[in-house]
């Protein structure tokens, strides 16, 4: 069996365990057991559990970035921003354990604001900042620092999702989604001209 295919199978099994049970369920032994491999076979592809978890996180960021980039066809930057932030909620609901691991826990490899973001090291927030720059160029958004505004939008969206995930809303998912989109829309409109 080719190495790349085995690595892909390992990632798929680890992803399924992560989605179902969280990071603590992703052990080399358990992933190997899911695939009928020895635990040592996993180490040929990933040097340790941390490397496997980091790869899962990075892959999830890339997946989110591809989804957000698909909204680039939306010519109105304000609508594009809302669509991207709606995708952020979709991701949090579909992959709650990955979401929590990526954004809710301290990680040594996490990007830091402002330097990593201003250096365009975020595959997702780059797209938010680009839409903001385009909105400012079109005259539909006030001229502000695009990275500060991008962080404002992300922090607002993330805060609402974190509160929802922590049970601080009595809304069901449909009602929360409506509230979330309206709230994020109000913030975007606050920066409109």
JSON list of C-alpha atoms in Angstrom, two decimals:
[
{"chain": "A", "resi": 1, "resn": "UNK", "atom": "CA", "xyz": [0.00, 0.00, 0.00]},
{"chain": "A", "resi": 2, "resn": "UNK", "atom": "CA", "xyz": [1.49, 3.40, -0.97]},
{"chain": "A", "resi": 3, "resn": "UNK", "atom": "CA", "xyz": [2.64, 5.62, 1.89]},
{"chain": "A", "resi": 4, "resn": "UNK", "atom": "CA", "xyz": [0.43, 8.59, 0.93]},
{"chain": "A", "resi": 5, "resn": "UNK", "atom": "CA", "xyz": [-2.67, 6.40, 0.96]},
{"chain": "A", "resi": 6, "resn": "UNK", "atom": "CA", "xyz": [-1.80, 5.05, 4.41]},
{"chain": "A", "resi": 7, "resn": "UNK", "atom": "CA", "xyz": [-1.24, 8.58, 5.71]},
{"chain": "A", "resi": 8, "resn": "UNK", "atom": "CA", "xyz": [-4.60, 9.62, 4.27]},
{"chain": "A", "resi": 9, "resn": "UNK", "atom": "CA", "xyz": [-6.30, 6.64, 5.95]},
{"chain": "A", "resi": 10, "resn": "UNK", "atom": "CA", "xyz": [-4.64, 7.54, 9.25]},
{"chain": "A", "resi": 11, "resn": "UNK", "atom": "CA", "xyz": [-5.84, 11.14, 8.95]},
{"chain": "A", "resi": 12, "resn": "UNK", "atom": "CA", "xyz": [-9.37, 10.03, 8.07]},
{"chain": "A", "resi": 13, "resn": "UNK", "atom": "CA", "xyz": [-9.55, 7.66, 11.06]},
{"chain": "A", "resi": 14, "resn": "UNK", "atom": "CA", "xyz": [-8.07, 10.27, 13.40]},
{"chain": "A", "resi": 15, "resn": "UNK", "atom": "CA", "xyz": [-10.50, 12.89, 12.08]},
{"chain": "A", "resi": 16, "resn": "UNK", "atom": "CA", "xyz": [-13.47, 10.58, 12.65]},
{"chain": "A", "resi": 17, "resn": "UNK", "atom": "CA", "xyz": [-12.34, 9.86, 16.22]},
{"chain": "A", "resi": 18, "resn": "UNK", "atom": "CA", "xyz": [-11.76, 13.56, 16.85]},
{"chain": "A", "resi": 19, "resn": "UNK", "atom": "CA", "xyz": [-15.16, 14.56, 15.48]},
{"chain": "A", "resi": 20, "resn": "UNK", "atom": "CA", "xyz": [-16.95, 11.89, 17.50]},
{"chain": "A", "resi": 21, "resn": "UNK", "atom": "CA", "xyz": [-15.09, 12.04, 20.81]},
{"chain": "A", "resi": 22, "resn": "UNK", "atom": "CA", "xyz": [-12.63, 14.94, 20.92]},
{"chain": "A", "resi": 23, "resn": "UNK", "atom": "CA", "xyz": [-8.86, 15.21, 21.01]},
{"chain": "A", "resi": 24, "resn": "UNK", "atom": "CA", "xyz": [-8.45, 12.87, 23.97]},
{"chain": "A", "resi": 25, "resn": "UNK", "atom": "CA", "xyz": [-9.82, 10.01, 21.84]},
{"chain": "A", "resi": 26, "resn": "UNK", "atom": "CA", "xyz": [-7.08, 10.43, 19.25]},
{"chain": "A", "resi": 27, "resn": "UNK", "atom": "CA", "xyz": [-4.30, 8.15, 20.42]},
{"chain": "A", "resi": 28, "resn": "UNK", "atom": "CA", "xyz": [-1.83, 6.38, 18.17]},
{"chain": "A", "resi": 29, "resn": "UNK", "atom": "CA", "xyz": [-3.02, 3.01, 19.48]},
{"chain": "A", "resi": 30, "resn": "UNK", "atom": "CA", "xyz": [-6.70, 3.80, 18.93]},
{"chain": "A", "resi": 31, "resn": "UNK", "atom": "CA", "xyz": [-6.17, 5.18, 15.42]},
{"chain": "A", "resi": 32, "resn": "UNK", "atom": "CA", "xyz": [-4.10, 2.10, 14.56]},
{"chain": "A", "resi": 33, "resn": "UNK", "atom": "CA", "xyz": [-6.84, -0.15, 15.93]},
{"chain": "A", "resi": 34, "resn": "UNK", "atom": "CA", "xyz": [-9.44, 1.56, 13.77]},
{"chain": "A", "resi": 35, "resn": "UNK", "atom": "CA", "xyz": [-7.34, 0.75, 10.70]},
{"chain": "A", "resi": 36, "resn": "UNK", "atom": "CA", "xyz": [-6.13, -2.70, 11.67]},
{"chain": "A", "resi": 37, "resn": "UNK", "atom": "CA", "xyz": [-2.52, -1.47, 11.86]},
{"chain": "A", "resi": 38, "resn": "UNK", "atom": "CA", "xyz": [0.06, -1.68, 14.59]},
{"chain": "A", "resi": 39, "resn": "UNK", "atom": "CA", "xyz": [0.57, 1.48, 16.64]},
{"chain": "A", "resi": 40, "resn": "UNK", "atom": "CA", "xyz": [4.16, 1.56, 15.38]},
{"chain": "A", "resi": 41, "resn": "UNK", "atom": "CA", "xyz": [2.89, 1.81, 11.79]},
{"chain": "A", "resi": 42, "resn": "UNK", "atom": "CA", "xyz": [1.34, 5.19, 12.62]},
{"chain": "A", "resi": 43, "resn": "UNK", "atom": "CA", "xyz": [4.74, 6.53, 13.71]},
{"chain": "A", "resi": 44, "resn": "UNK", "atom": "CA", "xyz": [6.11, 5.99, 10.20]},
{"chain": "A", "resi": 45, "resn": "UNK", "atom": "CA", "xyz": [3.77, 8.75, 9.03]},
{"chain": "A", "resi": 46, "resn": "UNK", "atom": "CA", "xyz": [3.45, 10.97, 12.11]},
{"chain": "A", "resi": 47, "resn": "UNK", "atom": "CA", "xyz": [6.31, 11.23, 14.62]},
{"chain": "A", "resi": 48, "resn": "UNK", "atom": "CA", "xyz": [3.96, 11.65, 17.60]},
{"chain": "A", "resi": 49, "resn": "UNK", "atom": "CA", "xyz": [0.38, 12.34, 18.64]},
{"chain": "A", "resi": 50, "resn": "UNK", "atom": "CA", "xyz": [0.99, 16.10, 18.75]},
{"chain": "A", "resi": 51, "resn": "UNK", "atom": "CA", "xyz": [2.07, 16.08, 15.09]},
{"chain": "A", "resi": 52, "resn": "UNK", "atom": "CA", "xyz": [-1.07, 14.17, 14.16]},
{"chain": "A", "resi": 53, "resn": "UNK", "atom": "CA", "xyz": [-3.29, 16.60, 16.07]},
{"chain": "A", "resi": 54, "resn": "UNK", "atom": "CA", "xyz": [-1.47, 19.58, 14.55]},
{"chain": "A", "resi": 55, "resn": "UNK", "atom": "CA", "xyz": [-2.04, 18.16, 11.06]},
{"chain": "A", "resi": 56, "resn": "UNK", "atom": "CA", "xyz": [-5.74, 17.68, 11.80]},
{"chain": "A", "resi": 57, "resn": "UNK", "atom": "CA", "xyz": [-5.99, 21.30, 12.96]},
{"chain": "A", "resi": 58, "resn": "UNK", "atom": "CA", "xyz": [-4.08, 22.62, 9.95]},
{"chain": "A", "resi": 59, "resn": "UNK", "atom": "CA", "xyz": [-6.20, 20.56, 7.57]},
{"chain": "A", "resi": 60, "resn": "UNK", "atom": "CA", "xyz": [-9.35, 21.92, 9.20]},
{"chain": "A", "resi": 61, "resn": "UNK", "atom": "CA", "xyz": [-8.11, 25.51, 8.75]},
{"chain": "A", "resi": 62, "resn": "UNK", "atom": "CA", "xyz": [-7.39, 24.78, 5.09]},
{"chain": "A", "resi": 63, "resn": "UNK", "atom": "CA", "xyz": [-10.83, 23.23, 4.63]},
{"chain": "A", "resi": 64, "resn": "UNK", "atom": "CA", "xyz": [-12.46, 26.28, 6.22]},
{"chain": "A", "resi": 65, "resn": "UNK", "atom": "CA", "xyz": [-10.38, 28.59, 4.02]},
{"chain": "A", "resi": 66, "resn": "UNK", "atom": "CA", "xyz": [-11.51, 26.74, 0.89]},
{"chain": "A", "resi": 67, "resn": "UNK", "atom": "CA", "xyz": [-15.12, 27.09, 1.98]},
{"chain": "A", "resi": 68, "resn": "UNK", "atom": "CA", "xyz": [-14.68, 30.77, 2.77]},
{"chain": "A", "resi": 69, "resn": "UNK", "atom": "CA", "xyz": [-12.88, 31.35, -0.53]},
{"chain": "A", "resi": 70, "resn": "UNK", "atom": "CA", "xyz": [-15.88, 29.89, -2.35]},
{"chain": "A", "resi": 71, "resn": "UNK", "atom": "CA", "xyz": [-17.76, 33.02, -1.30]},
{"chain": "A", "resi": 72, "resn": "UNK", "atom": "CA", "xyz": [-15.36, 35.20, -3.30]},
{"chain": "A", "resi": 73, "resn": "UNK", "atom": "CA", "xyz": [-17.84, 35.20, -6.19]},
{"chain": "A", "resi": 74, "resn": "UNK", "atom": "CA", "xyz": [-20.08, 37.36, -4.02]},
{"chain": "A", "resi": 75, "resn": "UNK", "atom": "CA", "xyz": [-19.30, 40.86, -5.33]},
{"chain": "A", "resi": 76, "resn": "UNK", "atom": "CA", "xyz": [-20.73, 42.72, -2.34]},
{"chain": "A", "resi": 77, "resn": "UNK", "atom": "CA", "xyz": [-17.99, 42.62, 0.33]},
{"chain": "A", "resi": 78, "resn": "UNK", "atom": "CA", "xyz": [-20.52, 42.99, 3.14]},
{"chain": "A", "resi": 79, "resn": "UNK", "atom": "CA", "xyz": [-22.49, 39.98, 1.93]},
{"chain": "A", "resi": 80, "resn": "UNK", "atom": "CA", "xyz": [-19.24, 38.07, 1.43]},
{"chain": "A", "resi": 81, "resn": "UNK", "atom": "CA", "xyz": [-18.23, 38.80, 5.02]},
{"chain": "A", "resi": 82, "resn": "UNK", "atom": "CA", "xyz": [-21.59, 37.59, 6.28]},
{"chain": "A", "resi": 83, "resn": "UNK", "atom": "CA", "xyz": [-21.35, 34.42, 4.16]},
{"chain": "A", "resi": 84, "resn": "UNK", "atom": "CA", "xyz": [-17.84, 33.66, 5.47]},
{"chain": "A", "resi": 85, "resn": "UNK", "atom": "CA", "xyz": [-18.90, 34.18, 9.07]},
{"chain": "A", "resi": 86, "resn": "UNK", "atom": "CA", "xyz": [-21.96, 31.99, 8.44]},
{"chain": "A", "resi": 87, "resn": "UNK", "atom": "CA", "xyz": [-19.51, 29.32, 7.27]},
{"chain": "A", "resi": 88, "resn": "UNK", "atom": "CA", "xyz": [-17.63, 29.74, 10.54]},
{"chain": "A", "resi": 89, "resn": "UNK", "atom": "CA", "xyz": [-20.80, 28.84, 12.43]},
{"chain": "A", "resi": 90, "resn": "UNK", "atom": "CA", "xyz": [-21.41, 25.91, 10.06]},
{"chain": "A", "resi": 91, "resn": "UNK", "atom": "CA", "xyz": [-17.93, 24.61, 10.85]},
{"chain": "A", "resi": 92, "resn": "UNK", "atom": "CA", "xyz": [-18.40, 24.97, 14.62]},
{"chain": "A", "resi": 93, "resn": "UNK", "atom": "CA", "xyz": [-21.69, 23.09, 14.50]},
{"chain": "A", "resi": 94, "resn": "UNK", "atom": "CA", "xyz": [-20.43, 20.33, 12.18]},
{"chain": "A", "resi": 95, "resn": "UNK", "atom": "CA", "xyz": [-17.07, 19.83, 13.95]},
{"chain": "A", "resi": 96, "resn": "UNK", "atom": "CA", "xyz": [-17.46, 20.99, 17.56]},
{"chain": "A", "resi": 97, "resn": "UNK", "atom": "CA", "xyz": [-14.44, 19.09, 18.93]},
{"chain": "A", "resi": 98, "resn": "UNK", "atom": "CA", "xyz": [-12.13, 20.35, 16.17]},
{"chain": "A", "resi": 99, "resn": "UNK", "atom": "CA", "xyz": [-13.53, 23.85, 16.65]},
{"chain": "A", "resi": 100, "resn": "UNK", "atom": "CA", "xyz": [-12.83, 23.73, 20.39]},
{"chain": "A", "resi": 101, "resn": "UNK", "atom": "CA", "xyz": [-9.33, 22.36, 19.86]},
{"chain": "A", "resi": 102, "resn": "UNK", "atom": "CA", "xyz": [-8.46, 24.90, 17.16]},
{"chain": "A", "resi": 103, "resn": "UNK", "atom": "CA", "xyz": [-9.85, 27.97, 18.91]},
{"chain": "A", "resi": 104, "resn": "UNK", "atom": "CA", "xyz": [-10.57, 27.21, 22.55]},
{"chain": "A", "resi": 105, "resn": "UNK", "atom": "CA", "xyz": [-7.38, 25.69, 23.90]},
{"chain": "A", "resi": 106, "resn": "UNK", "atom": "CA", "xyz": [-3.89, 27.14, 24.26]},
{"chain": "A", "resi": 107, "resn": "UNK", "atom": "CA", "xyz": [-1.62, 25.81, 21.53]},
{"chain": "A", "resi": 108, "resn": "UNK", "atom": "CA", "xyz": [2.06, 26.54, 20.98]},
{"chain": "A", "resi": 109, "resn": "UNK", "atom": "CA", "xyz": [1.56, 26.63, 17.21]},
{"chain": "A", "resi": 110, "resn": "UNK", "atom": "CA", "xyz": [-1.44, 28.99, 17.29]},
{"chain": "A", "resi": 111, "resn": "UNK", "atom": "CA", "xyz": [-1.23, 32.16, 15.24]},
{"chain": "A", "resi": 112, "resn": "UNK", "atom": "CA", "xyz": [-0.95, 35.33, 17.30]},
{"chain": "A", "resi": 113, "resn": "UNK", "atom": "CA", "xyz": [-2.55, 38.71, 16.68]},
{"chain": "A", "resi": 114, "resn": "UNK", "atom": "CA", "xyz": [-1.39, 41.05, 15.29]},
{"chain": "A", "resi": 115, "resn": "UNK", "atom": "CA", "xyz": [1.97, 39.93, 13.89]},
{"chain": "A", "resi": 116, "resn": "UNK", "atom": "CA", "xyz": [0.98, 36.55, 12.40]},
{"chain": "A", "resi": 117, "resn": "UNK", "atom": "CA", "xyz": [-2.18, 37.94, 10.90]},
{"chain": "A", "resi": 118, "resn": "UNK", "atom": "CA", "xyz": [-0.58, 41.04, 9.44]},
{"chain": "A", "resi": 119, "resn": "UNK", "atom": "CA", "xyz": [2.04, 38.71, 7.92]},
{"chain": "A", "resi": 120, "resn": "UNK", "atom": "CA", "xyz": [-0.90, 36.90, 6.24]},
{"chain": "A", "resi": 121, "resn": "UNK", "atom": "CA", "xyz": [-0.29, 33.59, 8.00]},
{"chain": "A", "resi": 122, "resn": "UNK", "atom": "CA", "xyz": [-4.00, 32.91, 8.53]},
{"chain": "A", "resi": 123, "resn": "UNK", "atom": "CA", "xyz": [-5.68, 31.17, 5.61]},
{"chain": "A", "resi": 124, "resn": "UNK", "atom": "CA", "xyz": [-9.09, 32.24, 6.93]},
{"chain": "A", "resi": 125, "resn": "UNK", "atom": "CA", "xyz": [-8.65, 35.72, 8.35]},
{"chain": "A", "resi": 126, "resn": "UNK", "atom": "CA", "xyz": [-6.75, 36.74, 5.19]},
{"chain": "A", "resi": 127, "resn": "UNK", "atom": "CA", "xyz": [-10.04, 36.33, 3.33]},
{"chain": "A", "resi": 128, "resn": "UNK", "atom": "CA", "xyz": [-11.92, 38.47, 5.85]},
{"chain": "A", "resi": 129, "resn": "UNK", "atom": "CA", "xyz": [-9.27, 41.21, 5.62]},
{"chain": "A", "resi": 130, "resn": "UNK", "atom": "CA", "xyz": [-9.32, 41.06, 1.81]},
{"chain": "A", "resi": 131, "resn": "UNK", "atom": "CA", "xyz": [-13.11, 41.52, 1.74]},
{"chain": "A", "resi": 132, "resn": "UNK", "atom": "CA", "xyz": [-12.77, 44.47, 4.11]},
{"chain": "A", "resi": 133, "resn": "UNK", "atom": "CA", "xyz": [-10.10, 46.09, 1.90]},
{"chain": "A", "resi": 134, "resn": "UNK", "atom": "CA", "xyz": [-12.34, 45.60, -1.11]},
{"chain": "A", "resi": 135, "resn": "UNK", "atom": "CA", "xyz": [-15.29, 47.15, 0.74]},
{"chain": "A", "resi": 136, "resn": "UNK", "atom": "CA", "xyz": [-13.17, 50.16, 1.66]},
{"chain": "A", "resi": 137, "resn": "UNK", "atom": "CA", "xyz": [-11.97, 50.49, -1.96]},
{"chain": "A", "resi": 138, "resn": "UNK", "atom": "CA", "xyz": [-15.58, 50.37, -3.19]},
{"chain": "A", "resi": 139, "resn": "UNK", "atom": "CA", "xyz": [-16.58, 52.97, -0.61]},
{"chain": "A", "resi": 140, "resn": "UNK", "atom": "CA", "xyz": [-19.06, 50.69, 1.17]},
{"chain": "A", "resi": 141, "resn": "UNK", "atom": "CA", "xyz": [-16.99, 50.25, 4.36]},
{"chain": "A", "resi": 142, "resn": "UNK", "atom": "CA", "xyz": [-15.31, 52.96, 6.41]},
{"chain": "A", "resi": 143, "resn": "UNK", "atom": "CA", "xyz": [-11.56, 53.26, 6.05]},
{"chain": "A", "resi": 144, "resn": "UNK", "atom": "CA", "xyz": [-10.18, 51.57, 9.13]},
{"chain": "A", "resi": 145, "resn": "UNK", "atom": "CA", "xyz": [-7.31, 49.19, 9.77]},
{"chain": "A", "resi": 146, "resn": "UNK", "atom": "CA", "xyz": [-8.43, 46.02, 7.95]},
{"chain": "A", "resi": 147, "resn": "UNK", "atom": "CA", "xyz": [-6.73, 43.68, 10.43]},
{"chain": "A", "resi": 148, "resn": "UNK", "atom": "CA", "xyz": [-8.26, 45.34, 13.47]},
{"chain": "A", "resi": 149, "resn": "UNK", "atom": "CA", "xyz": [-11.67, 45.21, 11.83]},
{"chain": "A", "resi": 150, "resn": "UNK", "atom": "CA", "xyz": [-11.14, 41.58, 10.76]},
{"chain": "A", "resi": 151, "resn": "UNK", "atom": "CA", "xyz": [-10.30, 40.68, 14.37]},
{"chain": "A", "resi": 152, "resn": "UNK", "atom": "CA", "xyz": [-13.35, 42.62, 15.60]},
{"chain": "A", "resi": 153, "resn": "UNK", "atom": "CA", "xyz": [-15.59, 40.58, 13.31]},
{"chain": "A", "resi": 154, "resn": "UNK", "atom": "CA", "xyz": [-13.94, 37.26, 14.13]},
{"chain": "A", "resi": 155, "resn": "UNK", "atom": "CA", "xyz": [-13.94, 37.92, 17.89]},
{"chain": "A", "resi": 156, "resn": "UNK", "atom": "CA", "xyz": [-17.61, 38.84, 17.79]},
{"chain": "A", "resi": 157, "resn": "UNK", "atom": "CA", "xyz": [-18.57, 35.76, 15.78]},
{"chain": "A", "resi": 158, "resn": "UNK", "atom": "CA", "xyz": [-16.38, 33.49, 17.88]},
{"chain": "A", "resi": 159, "resn": "UNK", "atom": "CA", "xyz": [-17.70, 34.90, 21.13]},
{"chain": "A", "resi": 160, "resn": "UNK", "atom": "CA", "xyz": [-21.29, 34.24, 20.12]},
{"chain": "A", "resi": 161, "resn": "UNK", "atom": "CA", "xyz": [-20.45, 30.68, 19.06]},
{"chain": "A", "resi": 162, "resn": "UNK", "atom": "CA", "xyz": [-18.49, 30.02, 22.26]},
{"chain": "A", "resi": 163, "resn": "UNK", "atom": "CA", "xyz": [-21.41, 31.27, 24.36]},
{"chain": "A", "resi": 164, "resn": "UNK", "atom": "CA", "xyz": [-23.84, 29.11, 22.40]},
{"chain": "A", "resi": 165, "resn": "UNK", "atom": "CA", "xyz": [-21.62, 26.04, 22.75]},
{"chain": "A", "resi": 166, "resn": "UNK", "atom": "CA", "xyz": [-21.34, 26.72, 26.50]},
{"chain": "A", "resi": 167, "resn": "UNK", "atom": "CA", "xyz": [-25.15, 26.65, 26.84]},
{"chain": "A", "resi": 168, "resn": "UNK", "atom": "CA", "xyz": [-25.55, 30.39, 27.40]},
{"chain": "A", "resi": 169, "resn": "UNK", "atom": "CA", "xyz": [-28.38, 30.65, 24.86]},
{"chain": "A", "resi": 170, "resn": "UNK", "atom": "CA", "xyz": [-31.75, 28.97, 25.32]},
{"chain": "A", "resi": 171, "resn": "UNK", "atom": "CA", "xyz": [-32.19, 28.98, 21.53]},
{"chain": "A", "resi": 172, "resn": "UNK", "atom": "CA", "xyz": [-32.23, 25.83, 19.46]},
{"chain": "A", "resi": 173, "resn": "UNK", "atom": "CA", "xyz": [-29.73, 25.74, 16.60]},
{"chain": "A", "resi": 174, "resn": "UNK", "atom": "CA", "xyz": [-32.10, 27.29, 14.05]},
{"chain": "A", "resi": 175, "resn": "UNK", "atom": "CA", "xyz": [-33.01, 30.20, 16.30]},
{"chain": "A", "resi": 176, "resn": "UNK", "atom": "CA", "xyz": [-29.40, 30.72, 17.36]},
{"chain": "A", "resi": 177, "resn": "UNK", "atom": "CA", "xyz": [-28.33, 30.78, 13.70]},
{"chain": "A", "resi": 178, "resn": "UNK", "atom": "CA", "xyz": [-30.86, 33.51, 12.96]},
{"chain": "A", "resi": 179, "resn": "UNK", "atom": "CA", "xyz": [-29.69, 35.53, 15.97]},
{"chain": "A", "resi": 180, "resn": "UNK", "atom": "CA", "xyz": [-26.02, 34.99, 15.08]},
{"chain": "A", "resi": 181, "resn": "UNK", "atom": "CA", "xyz": [-26.44, 36.11, 11.46]},
{"chain": "A", "resi": 182, "resn": "UNK", "atom": "CA", "xyz": [-28.45, 39.17, 12.50]},
{"chain": "A", "resi": 183, "resn": "UNK", "atom": "CA", "xyz": [-25.87, 40.09, 15.16]},
{"chain": "A", "resi": 184, "resn": "UNK", "atom": "CA", "xyz": [-22.89, 39.68, 12.84]},
{"chain": "A", "resi": 185, "resn": "UNK", "atom": "CA", "xyz": [-24.79, 41.62, 10.18]},
{"chain": "A", "resi": 186, "resn": "UNK", "atom": "CA", "xyz": [-25.38, 44.47, 12.62]},
{"chain": "A", "resi": 187, "resn": "UNK", "atom": "CA", "xyz": [-21.66, 44.64, 13.36]},
{"chain": "A", "resi": 188, "resn": "UNK", "atom": "CA", "xyz": [-20.77, 44.66, 9.67]},
{"chain": "A", "resi": 189, "resn": "UNK", "atom": "CA", "xyz": [-23.37, 47.39, 9.09]},
{"chain": "A", "resi": 190, "resn": "UNK", "atom": "CA", "xyz": [-21.82, 49.43, 11.92]},
{"chain": "A", "resi": 191, "resn": "UNK", "atom": "CA", "xyz": [-18.69, 49.77, 9.76]},
{"chain": "A", "resi": 192, "resn": "UNK", "atom": "CA", "xyz": [-20.63, 50.59, 6.60]},
{"chain": "A", "resi": 193, "resn": "UNK", "atom": "CA", "xyz": [-20.73, 54.00, 5.00]}
]
